[in-house]
XYZ file of C-alpha atoms in Angstrom:
169
model
C 1.342 0.761 -0.055
C 2.372 4.394 0.307
C 0.402 5.667 -2.732
C -2.704 3.742 -1.616
C -2.376 5.195 1.879
C -1.982 8.708 0.455
C -5.158 8.290 -1.622
C -7.155 6.898 1.291
C -5.940 9.714 3.527
C -7.071 12.247 0.906
C -10.429 10.471 0.724
C -10.775 10.748 4.522
C -10.072 14.480 4.235
C -12.733 14.922 1.524
C -15.312 13.111 3.655
C -14.303 15.065 6.745
C -14.785 18.367 4.935
C -18.319 17.388 3.865
C -21.520 17.391 5.869
C -21.321 13.676 6.685
C -25.087 13.558 6.383
C -25.103 9.863 5.449
C -22.202 8.448 7.478
C -22.698 4.789 6.643
C -22.921 5.482 2.936
C -20.089 8.048 2.984
C -17.574 6.538 5.415
C -18.107 2.776 5.057
C -16.414 2.460 1.629
C -13.341 4.200 3.075
C -13.422 2.008 6.175
C -13.604 -1.160 4.070
C -10.709 -0.054 1.883
C -8.552 0.760 4.905
C -9.424 -2.584 6.523
C -8.493 -4.397 3.289
C -5.211 -2.490 3.146
C -4.513 -3.412 6.781
C -5.037 -7.082 5.923
C -2.798 -6.781 2.868
C -0.109 -5.093 4.970
C -0.325 -7.817 7.610
C -0.066 -10.542 4.950
C 2.948 -8.791 3.455
C 4.557 -8.493 6.891
C 4.040 -12.202 7.501
C 5.414 -13.166 4.081
C 8.506 -11.049 4.645
C 9.006 -12.437 8.151
C 9.137 -16.035 6.916
C 11.339 -15.210 3.941
C 15.051 -14.467 3.786
C 14.334 -10.806 4.441
C 15.036 -10.859 8.225
C 18.565 -12.164 7.553
C 19.379 -9.197 5.319
C 21.159 -6.230 6.823
C 18.496 -4.056 8.449
C 15.782 -6.600 7.611
C 14.714 -7.231 11.200
C 14.556 -3.484 11.919
C 12.532 -2.911 8.769
C 10.114 -5.662 9.804
C 9.637 -3.883 13.124
C 8.889 -0.635 11.279
C 6.447 -2.433 8.977
C 4.715 -4.004 11.994
C 4.240 -0.489 13.345
C 2.837 0.656 9.996
C 0.405 -2.285 10.051
C -0.773 -1.199 13.485
C -1.229 2.373 12.260
C -3.307 1.216 9.295
C -5.433 -1.005 11.551
C -5.917 1.916 13.915
C -6.969 4.112 10.978
C -9.573 1.496 9.990
C -10.893 1.402 13.555
C -11.059 5.193 13.643
C -13.127 5.141 10.446
C -15.557 2.747 12.135
C -15.683 5.035 15.168
C -16.453 7.958 12.874
C -19.434 6.019 11.536
C -20.533 5.092 15.045
C -20.252 8.609 16.462
C -22.180 10.079 13.560
C -24.969 7.487 13.722
C -25.167 7.622 17.524
C -27.519 10.584 17.131
C -30.169 8.151 15.891
C -30.021 6.204 19.155
C -29.358 8.724 21.883
C -30.939 12.067 22.670
C -27.770 13.507 24.203
C -25.500 12.503 21.312
C -23.522 15.155 19.467
C -25.779 16.310 16.642
C -22.838 17.781 14.722
C -20.261 15.773 12.790
C -17.448 17.221 14.946
C -16.530 13.942 16.655
C -16.636 12.003 13.390
C -14.509 14.660 11.730
C -11.944 14.325 14.506
C -11.893 10.525 14.092
C -11.397 10.914 10.326
C -8.605 13.442 10.892
C -6.860 11.016 13.225
C -7.360 8.174 10.716
C -5.791 10.322 7.998
C -2.861 11.161 10.272
C -2.240 7.466 10.997
C -2.343 6.644 7.293
C 0.134 9.465 6.564
C 2.532 8.123 9.213
C 2.226 4.597 7.812
C 2.877 5.914 4.280
C 6.016 7.674 5.528
C 7.225 4.414 7.096
C 6.581 2.455 3.905
C 8.460 5.011 1.814
C 11.464 4.923 4.174
C 11.615 1.121 4.171
C 11.239 1.011 0.379
C 14.049 3.571 -0.057
C 16.334 1.544 2.196
C 15.593 -1.679 0.337
C 15.986 0.000 -3.080
C 19.407 1.330 -2.110
C 20.527 -2.088 -0.920
C 19.262 -3.778 -4.076
C 20.890 -1.160 -6.303
C 24.322 -1.707 -4.776
C 26.261 -4.742 -5.965
C 28.353 -4.839 -2.794
C 25.314 -4.601 -0.498
C 23.495 -7.339 -2.439
C 26.575 -9.527 -2.034
C 26.649 -8.728 1.693
C 22.977 -9.714 1.989
C 23.574 -12.979 0.131
C 26.362 -13.762 2.599
C 24.181 -12.874 5.589
C 21.393 -15.097 4.255
C 23.833 -17.935 3.662
C 25.233 -17.582 7.186
C 21.736 -17.515 8.671
C 20.824 -20.713 6.855
C 23.949 -22.445 8.129
C 23.350 -21.395 11.724
C 19.602 -21.922 11.890
C 18.556 -24.823 14.125
C 17.136 -27.878 12.434
C 13.378 -27.758 12.531
C 11.651 -30.573 14.355
C 9.178 -32.587 12.308
C 5.655 -31.254 12.464
C 3.430 -33.068 14.922
C -0.301 -33.018 15.167
C -1.624 -30.849 17.958
C -2.821 -32.566 21.105
C -6.548 -31.985 21.576
C -7.435 -29.955 24.614
C -9.071 -31.817 27.461
C -12.558 -30.579 28.117
C -13.611 -30.091 31.663
C -17.252 -30.672 32.490
C -18.900 -28.165 34.694
């Protein structure tokens, strides 16, 4: 994730430094890529949350950090969309900002959010790499996972959801 975020942040900077004469054509590809990355991050967060990862030492804290990174990436995607909107607003409103200043600010903020998310991903990856590289820490994690399995409550059998009652108005 971190290298992809770095590249997308650099792309936001390149667009920001340009004229942004064709905002939809220039910013939309970036916005789509950031949205896709946000979805990928969210999927990864979910997969980790339902795995044995939370039982590992520091796993729950790392999940919280990753949830924050997901939010930052989603915010960056939204900021890219706002940059498009602010730049195209000139077509709809006479008193809109005719310069790309607002869009540039949105792209700067999007880049900042992606940089922060990349920093979070690197920190979590370093922590996990160190734990995986250490025989004693891997053994500790196996024990924590084993203990968590023993102490987890038995799951109730899945039931079909009860349909909601509709109220006529």
